Tab-separated table of C-alpha atoms and ligand atoms in Angstrom:
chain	number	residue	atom	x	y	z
A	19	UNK	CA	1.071	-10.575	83.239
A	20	UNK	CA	3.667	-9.477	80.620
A	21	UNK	CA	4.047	-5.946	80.264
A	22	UNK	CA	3.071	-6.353	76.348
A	23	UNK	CA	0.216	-7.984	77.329
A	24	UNK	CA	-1.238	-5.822	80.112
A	25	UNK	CA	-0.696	-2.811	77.632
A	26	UNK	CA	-2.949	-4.971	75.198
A	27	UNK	CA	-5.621	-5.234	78.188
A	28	UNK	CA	-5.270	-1.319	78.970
A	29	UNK	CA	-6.055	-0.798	75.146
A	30	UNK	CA	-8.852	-3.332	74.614
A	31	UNK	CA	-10.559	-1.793	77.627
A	32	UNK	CA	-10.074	1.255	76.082
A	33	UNK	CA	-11.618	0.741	73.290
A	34	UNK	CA	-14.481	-1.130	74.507
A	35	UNK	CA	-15.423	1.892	76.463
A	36	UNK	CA	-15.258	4.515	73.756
A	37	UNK	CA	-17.226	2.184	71.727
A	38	UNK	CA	-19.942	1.626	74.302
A	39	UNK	CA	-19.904	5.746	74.390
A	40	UNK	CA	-20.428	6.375	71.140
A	41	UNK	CA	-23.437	3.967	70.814
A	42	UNK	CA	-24.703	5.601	74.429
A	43	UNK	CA	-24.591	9.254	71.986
A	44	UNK	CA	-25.748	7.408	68.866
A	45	UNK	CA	-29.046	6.373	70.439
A	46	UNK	CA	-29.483	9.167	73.076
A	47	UNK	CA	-29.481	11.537	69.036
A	48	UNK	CA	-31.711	8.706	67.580
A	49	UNK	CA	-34.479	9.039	70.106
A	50	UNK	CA	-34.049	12.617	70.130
A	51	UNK	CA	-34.680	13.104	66.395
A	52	UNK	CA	-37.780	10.494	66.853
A	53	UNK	CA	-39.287	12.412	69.897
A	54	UNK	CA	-38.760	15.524	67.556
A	55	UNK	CA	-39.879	13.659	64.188
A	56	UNK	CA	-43.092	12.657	66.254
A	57	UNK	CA	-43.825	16.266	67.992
A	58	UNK	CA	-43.755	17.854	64.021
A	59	UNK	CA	-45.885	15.111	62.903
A	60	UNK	CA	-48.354	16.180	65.772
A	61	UNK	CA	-47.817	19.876	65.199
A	62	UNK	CA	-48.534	18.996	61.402
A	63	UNK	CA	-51.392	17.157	61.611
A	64	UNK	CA	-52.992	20.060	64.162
A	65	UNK	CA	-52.325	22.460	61.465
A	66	UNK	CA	-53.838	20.527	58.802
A	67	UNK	CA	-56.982	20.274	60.919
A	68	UNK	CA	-57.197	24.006	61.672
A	69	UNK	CA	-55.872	24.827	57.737
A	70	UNK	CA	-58.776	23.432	56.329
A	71	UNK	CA	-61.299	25.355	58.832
A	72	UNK	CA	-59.965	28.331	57.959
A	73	UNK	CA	-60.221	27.651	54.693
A	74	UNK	CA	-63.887	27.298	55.485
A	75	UNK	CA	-63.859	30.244	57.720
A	76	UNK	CA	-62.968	31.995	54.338
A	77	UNK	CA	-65.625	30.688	52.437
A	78	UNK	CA	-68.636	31.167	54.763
A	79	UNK	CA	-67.878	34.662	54.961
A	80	UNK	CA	-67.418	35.123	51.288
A	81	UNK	CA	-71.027	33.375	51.136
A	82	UNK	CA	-72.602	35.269	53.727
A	83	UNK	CA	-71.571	38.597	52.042
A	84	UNK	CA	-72.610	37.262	48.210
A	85	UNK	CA	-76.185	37.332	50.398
A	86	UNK	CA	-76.221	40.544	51.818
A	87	UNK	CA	-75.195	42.514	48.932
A	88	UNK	CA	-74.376	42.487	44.654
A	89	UNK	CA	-71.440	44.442	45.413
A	90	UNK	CA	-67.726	43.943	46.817
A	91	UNK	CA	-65.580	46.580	48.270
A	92	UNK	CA	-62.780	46.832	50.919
A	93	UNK	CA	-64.804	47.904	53.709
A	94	UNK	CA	-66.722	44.629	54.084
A	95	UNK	CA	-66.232	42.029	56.661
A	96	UNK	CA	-63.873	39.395	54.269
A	97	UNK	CA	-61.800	42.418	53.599
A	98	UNK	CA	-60.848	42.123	57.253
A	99	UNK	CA	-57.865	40.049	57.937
A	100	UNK	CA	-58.416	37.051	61.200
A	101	UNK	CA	-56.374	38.413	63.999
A	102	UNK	CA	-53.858	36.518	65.278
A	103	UNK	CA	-56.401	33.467	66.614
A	104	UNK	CA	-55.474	31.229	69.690
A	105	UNK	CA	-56.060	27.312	69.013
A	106	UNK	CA	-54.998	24.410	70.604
A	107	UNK	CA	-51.833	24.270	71.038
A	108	UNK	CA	-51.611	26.903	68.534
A	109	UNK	CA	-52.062	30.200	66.312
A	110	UNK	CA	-53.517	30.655	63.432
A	111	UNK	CA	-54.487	33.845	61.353
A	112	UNK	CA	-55.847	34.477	57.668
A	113	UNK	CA	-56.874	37.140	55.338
A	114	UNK	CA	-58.867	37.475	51.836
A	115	UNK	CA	-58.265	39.306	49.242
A	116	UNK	CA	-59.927	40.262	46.240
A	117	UNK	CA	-58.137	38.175	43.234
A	118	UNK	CA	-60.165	41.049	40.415
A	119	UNK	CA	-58.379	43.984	42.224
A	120	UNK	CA	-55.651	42.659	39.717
A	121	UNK	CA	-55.424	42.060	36.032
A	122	UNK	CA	-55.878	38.480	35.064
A	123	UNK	CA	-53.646	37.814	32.607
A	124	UNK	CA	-56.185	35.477	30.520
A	125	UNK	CA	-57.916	38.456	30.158
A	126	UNK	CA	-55.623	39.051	26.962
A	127	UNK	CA	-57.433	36.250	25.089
A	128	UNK	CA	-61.624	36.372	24.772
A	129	UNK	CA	-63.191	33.940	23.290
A	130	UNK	CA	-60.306	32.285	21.431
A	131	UNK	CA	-59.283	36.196	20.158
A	132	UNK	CA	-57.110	38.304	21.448
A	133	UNK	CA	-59.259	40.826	23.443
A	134	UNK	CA	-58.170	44.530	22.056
A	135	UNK	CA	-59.275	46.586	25.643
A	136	UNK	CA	-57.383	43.963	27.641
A	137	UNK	CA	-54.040	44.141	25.602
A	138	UNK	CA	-54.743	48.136	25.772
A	139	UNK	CA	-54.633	47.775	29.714
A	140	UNK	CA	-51.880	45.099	30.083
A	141	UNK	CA	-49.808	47.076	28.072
A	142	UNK	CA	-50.037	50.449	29.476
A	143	UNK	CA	-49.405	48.799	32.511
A	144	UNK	CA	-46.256	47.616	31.075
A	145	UNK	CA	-45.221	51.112	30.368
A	146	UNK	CA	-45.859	52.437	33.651
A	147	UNK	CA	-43.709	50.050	34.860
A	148	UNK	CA	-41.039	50.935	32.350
A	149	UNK	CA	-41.137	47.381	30.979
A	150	UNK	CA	-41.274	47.003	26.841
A	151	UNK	CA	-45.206	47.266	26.372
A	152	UNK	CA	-44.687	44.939	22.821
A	153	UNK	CA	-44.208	41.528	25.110
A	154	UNK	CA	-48.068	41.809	25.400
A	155	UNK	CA	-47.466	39.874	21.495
A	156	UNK	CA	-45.868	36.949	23.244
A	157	UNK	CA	-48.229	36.357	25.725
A	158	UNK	CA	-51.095	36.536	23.477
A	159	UNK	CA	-49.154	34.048	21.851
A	160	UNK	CA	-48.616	31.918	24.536
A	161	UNK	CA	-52.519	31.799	25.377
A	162	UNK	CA	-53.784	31.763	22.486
A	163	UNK	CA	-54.880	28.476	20.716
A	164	UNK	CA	-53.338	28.899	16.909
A	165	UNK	CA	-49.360	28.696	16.363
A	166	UNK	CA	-49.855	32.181	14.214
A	167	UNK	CA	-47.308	34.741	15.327
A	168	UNK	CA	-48.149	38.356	16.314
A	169	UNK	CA	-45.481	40.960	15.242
A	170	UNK	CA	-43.898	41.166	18.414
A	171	UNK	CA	-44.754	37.315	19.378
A	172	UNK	CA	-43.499	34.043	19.919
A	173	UNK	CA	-44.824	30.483	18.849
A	174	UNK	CA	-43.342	26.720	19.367
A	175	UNK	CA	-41.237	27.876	16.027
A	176	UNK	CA	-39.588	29.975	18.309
A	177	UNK	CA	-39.550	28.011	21.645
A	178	UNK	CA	-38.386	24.900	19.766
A	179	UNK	CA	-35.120	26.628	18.995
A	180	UNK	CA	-34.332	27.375	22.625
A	181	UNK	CA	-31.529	25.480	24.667
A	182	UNK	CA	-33.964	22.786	26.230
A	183	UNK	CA	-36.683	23.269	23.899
A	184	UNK	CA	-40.422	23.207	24.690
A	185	UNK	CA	-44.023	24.631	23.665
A	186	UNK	CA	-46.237	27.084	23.884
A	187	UNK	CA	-49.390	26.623	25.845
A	188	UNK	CA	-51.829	27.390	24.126
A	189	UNK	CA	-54.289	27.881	26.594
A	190	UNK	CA	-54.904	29.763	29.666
A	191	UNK	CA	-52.180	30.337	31.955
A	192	UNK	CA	-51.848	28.276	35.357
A	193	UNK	CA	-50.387	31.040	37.551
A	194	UNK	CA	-48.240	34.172	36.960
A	195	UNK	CA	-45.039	31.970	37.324
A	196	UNK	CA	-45.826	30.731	33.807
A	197	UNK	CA	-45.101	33.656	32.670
A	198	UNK	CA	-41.280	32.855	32.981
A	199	UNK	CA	-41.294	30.563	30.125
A	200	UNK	CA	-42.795	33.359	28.253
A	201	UNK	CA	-40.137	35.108	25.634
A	202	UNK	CA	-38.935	37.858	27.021
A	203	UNK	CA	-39.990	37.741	30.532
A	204	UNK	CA	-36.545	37.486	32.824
A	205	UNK	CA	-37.230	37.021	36.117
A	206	UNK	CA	-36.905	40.197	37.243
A	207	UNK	CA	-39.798	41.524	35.255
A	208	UNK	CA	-42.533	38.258	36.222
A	209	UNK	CA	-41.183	39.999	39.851
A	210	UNK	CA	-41.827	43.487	38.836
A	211	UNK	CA	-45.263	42.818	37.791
A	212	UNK	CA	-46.256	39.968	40.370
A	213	UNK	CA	-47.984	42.478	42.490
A	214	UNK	CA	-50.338	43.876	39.657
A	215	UNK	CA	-51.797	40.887	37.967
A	216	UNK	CA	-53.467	37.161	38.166
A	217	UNK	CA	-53.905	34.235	36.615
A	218	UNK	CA	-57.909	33.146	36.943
A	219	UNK	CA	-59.122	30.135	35.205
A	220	UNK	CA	-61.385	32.187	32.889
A	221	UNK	CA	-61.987	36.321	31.821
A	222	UNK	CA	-63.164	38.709	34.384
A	223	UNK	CA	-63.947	42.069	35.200
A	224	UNK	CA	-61.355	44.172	37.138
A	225	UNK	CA	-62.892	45.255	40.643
A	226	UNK	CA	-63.204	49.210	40.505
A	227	UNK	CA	-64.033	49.051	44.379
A	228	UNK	CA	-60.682	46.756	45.242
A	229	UNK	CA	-58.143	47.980	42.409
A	230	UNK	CA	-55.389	49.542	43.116
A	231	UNK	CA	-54.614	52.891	41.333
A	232	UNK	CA	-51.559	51.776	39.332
A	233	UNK	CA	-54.074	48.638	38.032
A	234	UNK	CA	-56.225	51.626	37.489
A	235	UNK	CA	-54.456	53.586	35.738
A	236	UNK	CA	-53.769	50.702	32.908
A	237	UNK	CA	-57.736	49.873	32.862
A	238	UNK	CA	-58.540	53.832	32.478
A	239	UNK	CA	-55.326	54.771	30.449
A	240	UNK	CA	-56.955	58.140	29.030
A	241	UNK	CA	-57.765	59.642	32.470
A	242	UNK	CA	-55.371	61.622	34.124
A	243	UNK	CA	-53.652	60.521	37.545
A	244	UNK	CA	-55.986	63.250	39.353
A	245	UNK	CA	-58.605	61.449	37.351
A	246	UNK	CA	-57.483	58.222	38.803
A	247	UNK	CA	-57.051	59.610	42.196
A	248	UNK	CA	-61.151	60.964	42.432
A	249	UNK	CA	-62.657	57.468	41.356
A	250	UNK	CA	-60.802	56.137	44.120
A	251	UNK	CA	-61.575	58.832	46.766
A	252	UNK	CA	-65.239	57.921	45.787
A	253	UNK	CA	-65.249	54.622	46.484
A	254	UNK	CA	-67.048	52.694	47.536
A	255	UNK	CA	-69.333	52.011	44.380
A	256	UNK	CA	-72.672	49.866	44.495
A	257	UNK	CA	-74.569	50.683	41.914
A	258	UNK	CA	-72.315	49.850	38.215
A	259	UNK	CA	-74.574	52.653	36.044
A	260	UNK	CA	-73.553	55.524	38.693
A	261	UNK	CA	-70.198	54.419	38.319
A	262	UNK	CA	-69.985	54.818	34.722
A	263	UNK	CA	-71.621	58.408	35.111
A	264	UNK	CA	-68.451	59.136	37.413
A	265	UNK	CA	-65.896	57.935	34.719
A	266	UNK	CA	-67.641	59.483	32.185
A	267	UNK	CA	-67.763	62.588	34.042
A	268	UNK	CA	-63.999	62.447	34.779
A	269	UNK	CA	-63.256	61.474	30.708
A	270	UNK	CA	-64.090	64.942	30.217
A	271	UNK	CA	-62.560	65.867	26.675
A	272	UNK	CA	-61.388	62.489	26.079
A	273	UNK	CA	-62.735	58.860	25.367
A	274	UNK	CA	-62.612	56.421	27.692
A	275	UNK	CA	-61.263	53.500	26.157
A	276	UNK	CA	-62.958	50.079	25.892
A	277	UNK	CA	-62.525	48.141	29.396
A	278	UNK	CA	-63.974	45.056	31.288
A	279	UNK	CA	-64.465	46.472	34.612
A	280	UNK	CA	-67.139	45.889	37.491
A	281	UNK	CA	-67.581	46.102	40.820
A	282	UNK	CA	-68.468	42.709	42.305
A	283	UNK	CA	-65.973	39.701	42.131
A	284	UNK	CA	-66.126	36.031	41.852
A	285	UNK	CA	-62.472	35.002	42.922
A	286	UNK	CA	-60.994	35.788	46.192
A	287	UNK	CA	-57.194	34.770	47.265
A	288	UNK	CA	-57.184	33.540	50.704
A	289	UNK	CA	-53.854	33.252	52.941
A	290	UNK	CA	-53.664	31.428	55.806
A	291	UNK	CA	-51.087	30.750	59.149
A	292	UNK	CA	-50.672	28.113	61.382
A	293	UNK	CA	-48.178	27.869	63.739
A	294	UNK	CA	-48.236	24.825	66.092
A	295	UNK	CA	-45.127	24.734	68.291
A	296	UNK	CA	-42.160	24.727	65.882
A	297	UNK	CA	-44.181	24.228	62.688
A	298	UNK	CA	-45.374	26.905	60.955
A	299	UNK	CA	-46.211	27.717	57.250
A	300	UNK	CA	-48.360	29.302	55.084
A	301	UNK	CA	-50.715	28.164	52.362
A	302	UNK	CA	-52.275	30.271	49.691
A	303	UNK	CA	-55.816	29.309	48.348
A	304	UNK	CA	-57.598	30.945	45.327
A	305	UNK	CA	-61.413	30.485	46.032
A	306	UNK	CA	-64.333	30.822	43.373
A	307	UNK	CA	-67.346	31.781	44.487
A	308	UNK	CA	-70.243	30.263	43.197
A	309	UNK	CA	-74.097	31.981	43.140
A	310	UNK	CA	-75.543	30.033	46.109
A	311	UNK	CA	-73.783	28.538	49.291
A	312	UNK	CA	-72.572	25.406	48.150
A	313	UNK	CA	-71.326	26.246	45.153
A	314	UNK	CA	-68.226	27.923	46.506
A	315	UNK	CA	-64.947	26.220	45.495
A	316	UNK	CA	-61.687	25.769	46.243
A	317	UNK	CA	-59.922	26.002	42.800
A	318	UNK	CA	-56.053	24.940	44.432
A	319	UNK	CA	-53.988	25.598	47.619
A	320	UNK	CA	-50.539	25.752	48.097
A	321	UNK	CA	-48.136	26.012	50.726
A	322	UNK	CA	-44.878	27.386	51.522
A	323	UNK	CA	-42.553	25.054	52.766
A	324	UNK	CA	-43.280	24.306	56.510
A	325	UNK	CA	-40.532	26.370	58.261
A	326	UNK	CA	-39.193	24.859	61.661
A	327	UNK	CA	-38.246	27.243	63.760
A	328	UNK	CA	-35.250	27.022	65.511
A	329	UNK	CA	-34.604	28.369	69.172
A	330	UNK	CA	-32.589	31.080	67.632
A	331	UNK	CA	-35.096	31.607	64.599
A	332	UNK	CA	-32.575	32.284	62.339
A	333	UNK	CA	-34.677	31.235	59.641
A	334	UNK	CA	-34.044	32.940	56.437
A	335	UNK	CA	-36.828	34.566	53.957
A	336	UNK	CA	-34.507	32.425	50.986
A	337	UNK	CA	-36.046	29.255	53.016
A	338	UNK	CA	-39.349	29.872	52.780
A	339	UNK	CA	-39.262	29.862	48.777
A	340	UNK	CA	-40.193	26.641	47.685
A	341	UNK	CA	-44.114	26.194	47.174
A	342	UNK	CA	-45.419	22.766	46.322
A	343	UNK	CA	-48.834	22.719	45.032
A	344	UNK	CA	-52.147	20.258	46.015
A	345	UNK	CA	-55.032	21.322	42.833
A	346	UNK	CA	-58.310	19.982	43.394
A	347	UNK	CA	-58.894	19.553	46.738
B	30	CA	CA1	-69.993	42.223	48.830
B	31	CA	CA1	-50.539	30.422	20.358
């Protein structure tokens, strides 16, 4: 054979075998994404299975304790978080919380008017978080059915003006994130108040029992912080006429001013973990409970992004952001 040619040969062969490599690595990757694609399915679907119980775990208890007692506080069993549970294959933990121990931001508007107590509280707890106490105006707005601005407020006039222009509401808010398209409210302040208020489909009391004291401080705005401090030393409450004698007994020299308060709750925000081998995430579920056992409901979940950890879990918080929503389930 010709030099030229057996150099041809030598490079043919060559080829052929890098070729026949390649495809070798190309399918050994392809079956190891589908062996992986099929072990997160499995891990998935075993923490669907075990989300959903918990979910029910959640609402049993809440059911069992509407029976035993007219009152809620944070020594009760649902106040209690799930330790770390061993399933299947599996963890899985959860906790309740009391969704009244905040301010629900629908408060603001009662009976298609804006509610004077409630913009008293959400606005002094504006102030002691140092944020302008007149954007109370533009959520009122928001909320509120009529396109009639407050002094400090903000109607579609205004929103239609904006860069990418859109409407108010008009109606109750969805979640606290809605708060973002309210004028005024940067980011950094929806953040700033995240911890202290709701969003609940309709008015309701704040939990004296479950409040914390800076949500405390807004509801009672005339009492002093040592004021503040007593009615939660005495806690727990269970009888609402011997808690008014307390506050009214702490108001000494001054009025209390008007507030919706109680001390039993209808709407609990449950939080739930699975983690099935590298699958893990986190759903959030706000829960109304109803007067009698079955008429409990789940009002919407939502999850964070399923996370899957790698061997390294390197994972970063920033990853764990995005929350897609299921209502009605
Ligand atoms: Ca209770
Ligand atoms: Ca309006």
């Amino acid at each position: 054979m010709p030099a030229r040619q057996r150099g041809l040969a030598l490079i043919t062969a060559m080829l052929v075998v890098a070729i026949a490599a390649t495809t070798a690595a190309y399918l050994s990757l392809d079956q190891q994404i589908w062996l992986r694609q099929a072990q997160n399915l499995s891990d998935r679907a075993q923490a669907e299975v075990v989300r959903a119980g918990a979910l029910e775990w959640a609402i049993t208890i809440l059911a069992k304790d509407a029976k035993d007692n007219k009152s809620d506080d944070l020594t009760e069993n649902w106040a209690k978080p799930l330790p770390p549970l061993a399933v299947e294959g599996g963890q899985v933990t959860g906790r309740i919380a009391d969704a009244q121990a905040r301010f629900n931001i629908n408060n603001l508007v009662r009976n298609n008017a804006p509610s004077k107590p409630d913009i008293g509280t959400f606005r002094h707890l504006l102030l002691s978080l140092s944020i302008d106490p007149n954007l109370t105006d533009a959520v009122v707005d928001w909320i509120d059915a009529d396109s009639d601005k407050l002094p400090y407020g903000a109607e579609d006039i205004d929103y239609l003006q904006t860069k990418i222009p859109y409407r108010a509401a008009n109606q109750p808010m969805q979640s606290v994130d809605e708060l973002r398209l309210v004028r005024g409210f940067t980011p950094e302040i929806v953040e700033k108040l995240r911890p202290w208020i709701t969003a609940l489909p309709q008015p309701t009391e704040i939990n004296v029992n479950t409040a914390s004291k800076e949500v405390l401080g807004a509801l009672f705005y005339t009492l002093p912080p040592p004021a503040i401090e007593q009615l939660v030393s005495q806690r727990p409450y269970t009888d609402p006429g011997k808690l008014t004698q307390i506050l009214q007994g702490l108001a000494t020299g001054t009025a209390l001013p008007q507030a919706f308060y109680g001390i039993q709750s209808s709407y609990f925000e449950v939080v739930v973990e699975t983690r099935f081998g590298r699958y893990q995430r986190t759903t959030q579920a706000l829960i109304h409970r109803g007067s009698n056992d079955n008429a409990s409901r789940i009002l919407w979940h939502r999850q964070l992004l399923p996370r899957i950890a790698t061997t390294t879990e390197t994972a970063s918080p920033a990853e764990n952001s995005g929350v897609s929503s299921d209502r009605n389930i």
